[in-house]
Amino acid sequence: GAGVSQSPSNKVTEKGKDVELRCDPISGHTALYWYRQSLGQGLEFLIYFQGNSAPDKSGLPSDRFSAERTGGSVSTLTIQRTQQEDSAVYLCASSPRTGAAGTEAFFGQGTRLTVV
Amino acid sequence: GENVEQHPSTLSVQEGDSAVIKCTYSDSASNYFPWYKQELGKGPQLIIDIRSNVGEKKDQRIAVTLNKTAKHFSLHITETQPEDSAVYFCAARTTDSWGKFQFGAGTQVVVTP
């Protein structure tokens, strides 16, 4: 079936503007994650959704960042008043289940955000 | 929290030779260790994983070993091919943080013909 889909694939925005990044997880996957990857760096955890439970927002770097997941499926990551340091690739992943010791996470291709 | 260190940061190998990437983790509660391959301009792709109740897992030319006592795990690629060139990331996750994979910094592997 289809993998994790993210849109847009590239986004250039002016400093101070708000942006919305979208993630369509694999159908039926209950867990959804957002990570950020700065140029040449590893992956930094942002937020995690699991079913109807409250999301784990502990990785969001500031209150300018927020995310929601509607209907347990599509997720939107919103960055308000963007800053140049927000420039990075934002990666979304989903997992088929939770609670087991080892649930595979499958990543989308990412959204490359450039703040100018 | 969990901390994962990955070495080396770059690895150049001759086609046909083997490549080994090593990771160490700090949290003894970590129980799931995936490896991802990331090609330029693409998202990370899961290539193999291992759970804490297993010491070794193999899938064709790739294998992963886990030493829980020493808290380290390794990726082994045998008979390397040019298409193995990519950045490889290791990760660890604990049972009390289902959503938080802690990733290593990555290893740039270059396979030269």
CSV table of N, CA and C in Angstrom, one decimal, chain A residues 16-62:
chain,number,residue,atom,x,y,z
A,16,GLY,N,8.8,35.3,9.8
A,16,GLY,CA,7.7,35.9,10.5
A,16,GLY,C,6.3,35.3,10.0
A,17,LYS,N,6.3,34.6,8.9
A,17,LYS,CA,5.1,34.0,8.4
A,17,LYS,C,4.8,32.7,9.1
A,18,ASP,N,3.6,32.3,9.0
A,18,ASP,CA,3.2,31.0,9.6
A,18,ASP,C,3.2,29.9,8.5
A,19,VAL,N,3.5,28.7,8.8
A,19,VAL,CA,3.5,27.6,7.8
A,19,VAL,C,2.8,26.4,8.4
A,20,GLU,N,2.2,25.6,7.5
A,20,GLU,CA,1.5,24.4,7.9
A,20,GLU,C,2.1,23.2,7.1
A,21,LEU,N,2.5,22.2,7.7
A,21,LEU,CA,3.0,21.0,7.1
A,21,LEU,C,2.1,19.9,7.3
A,22,ARG,N,1.8,19.1,6.3
A,22,ARG,CA,0.8,18.0,6.4
A,22,ARG,C,1.5,16.6,6.3
A,23,CYS,N,0.9,15.7,7.0
A,23,CYS,CA,1.3,14.3,7.0
A,23,CYS,C,0.1,13.4,6.9
A,24,ASP,N,0.1,12.5,5.9
A,24,ASP,CA,-0.8,11.4,5.8
A,24,ASP,C,-0.2,10.1,6.1
A,25,PRO,N,-0.5,9.5,7.3
A,25,PRO,CA,0.2,8.3,7.6
A,25,PRO,C,-0.3,7.1,6.8
A,26,ILE,N,0.3,6.0,7.0
A,26,ILE,CA,-0.1,4.8,6.4
A,26,ILE,C,-1.5,4.4,6.9
A,27,SER,N,-2.4,4.0,6.1
A,27,SER,CA,-3.7,3.7,6.5
A,27,SER,C,-3.7,2.6,7.6
A,28,GLY,N,-4.5,2.9,8.7
A,28,GLY,CA,-4.6,2.0,9.8
A,28,GLY,C,-3.5,2.1,10.8
A,29,HIS,N,-2.5,2.9,10.6
A,29,HIS,CA,-1.5,3.1,11.6
A,29,HIS,C,-2.0,4.0,12.7
A,30,THR,N,-1.8,3.6,14.0
A,30,THR,CA,-2.3,4.3,15.1
A,30,THR,C,-1.4,5.3,15.7
A,31,ALA,N,-0.1,5.2,15.4
A,31,ALA,CA,0.9,6.1,16.0
A,31,ALA,C,1.4,7.0,14.9
A,32,LEU,N,1.7,8.2,15.2
A,32,LEU,CA,2.2,9.2,14.3
A,32,LEU,C,3.3,10.1,15.0
A,33,TYR,N,4.4,10.3,14.3
A,33,TYR,CA,5.5,11.0,14.9
A,33,TYR,C,5.9,12.2,14.0
A,34,TRP,N,6.4,13.2,14.6
A,34,TRP,CA,7.1,14.3,13.8
A,34,TRP,C,8.5,14.4,14.4
A,35,TYR,N,9.5,14.5,13.4
A,35,TYR,CA,10.9,14.7,13.7
A,35,TYR,C,11.4,15.8,12.9
A,36,ARG,N,12.5,16.4,13.3
A,36,ARG,CA,13.1,17.5,12.5
A,36,ARG,C,14.6,17.1,12.3
A,37,GLN,N,15.0,17.4,11.0
A,37,GLN,CA,16.4,17.1,10.7
A,37,GLN,C,17.0,18.3,10.1
A,38,SER,N,17.9,18.9,10.9
A,38,SER,CA,18.7,20.0,10.3
A,38,SER,C,19.8,19.5,9.4
A,39,LEU,N,20.3,20.4,8.6
A,39,LEU,CA,21.3,20.1,7.6
A,39,LEU,C,22.5,19.3,8.2
A,40,GLY,N,22.7,18.1,7.7
A,40,GLY,CA,23.8,17.3,8.1
A,40,GLY,C,23.7,16.7,9.5
A,41,GLN,N,22.5,16.8,10.1
A,41,GLN,CA,22.3,16.4,11.5
A,41,GLN,C,21.5,15.2,11.6
A,42,GLY,N,21.4,14.6,12.8
A,42,GLY,CA,20.5,13.5,13.1
A,42,GLY,C,19.1,14.0,13.2
A,43,LEU,N,18.2,13.1,13.7
A,43,LEU,CA,16.8,13.4,13.8
A,43,LEU,C,16.4,13.8,15.2
A,44,GLU,N,15.7,14.9,15.3
A,44,GLU,CA,15.3,15.4,16.6
A,44,GLU,C,13.8,15.2,16.8
A,45,PHE,N,13.4,14.6,17.9
A,45,PHE,CA,12.0,14.3,18.2
A,45,PHE,C,11.3,15.6,18.4
A,46,LEU,N,10.0,15.7,17.9
A,46,LEU,CA,9.2,16.9,18.1
A,46,LEU,C,7.9,16.5,18.9
A,47,ILE,N,7.1,15.6,18.3
A,47,ILE,CA,5.8,15.3,19.0
A,47,ILE,C,5.4,13.9,18.5
A,48,TYR,N,4.6,13.3,19.3
A,48,TYR,CA,4.1,11.9,19.1
A,48,TYR,C,2.6,11.8,19.4
A,49,PHE,N,1.8,11.2,18.5
A,49,PHE,CA,0.4,11.0,18.7
A,49,PHE,C,0.2,9.5,18.8
A,50,GLN,N,-0.6,9.0,19.7
A,50,GLN,CA,-1.0,7.6,19.8
A,50,GLN,C,-2.5,7.5,20.0
A,51,GLY,N,-3.2,7.1,19.0
A,51,GLY,CA,-4.7,6.9,19.1
A,51,GLY,C,-5.4,8.1,19.7
A,52,ASN,N,-6.2,7.9,20.7
A,52,ASN,CA,-6.9,9.0,21.3
A,52,ASN,C,-6.2,9.6,22.6
A,53,SER,N,-5.0,9.1,22.8
A,53,SER,CA,-4.3,9.6,24.0
A,53,SER,C,-3.8,11.0,23.8
A,54,ALA,N,-3.5,11.6,24.9
A,54,ALA,CA,-2.9,13.0,24.8
A,54,ALA,C,-1.5,12.8,24.1
A,55,PRO,N,-1.2,13.7,23.2
A,55,PRO,CA,0.1,13.6,22.5
A,55,PRO,C,1.2,13.9,23.4
A,56,ASP,N,2.4,13.4,23.1
A,56,ASP,CA,3.6,13.7,23.8
A,56,ASP,C,4.3,14.9,23.1
A,57,LYS,N,4.2,16.1,23.7
A,57,LYS,CA,4.7,17.3,23.0
A,57,LYS,C,6.1,17.7,23.5
A,58,SER,N,6.7,16.8,24.2
A,58,SER,CA,7.9,17.2,25.0
A,58,SER,C,9.1,17.7,24.1
A,59,GLY,N,9.0,17.3,22.8
A,59,GLY,CA,10.1,17.7,21.9
A,59,GLY,C,9.9,19.0,21.2
A,60,LEU,N,8.7,19.6,21.3
A,60,LEU,CA,8.5,20.9,20.6
A,60,LEU,C,9.4,22.0,21.1
A,61,PRO,N,10.2,22.6,20.2
A,61,PRO,CA,11.2,23.6,20.7
A,61,PRO,C,10.7,24.9,21.3
A,62,SER,N,9.5,25.3,20.9
A,62,SER,CA,9.0,26.5,21.5
A,62,SER,C,7.5,26.5,21.3
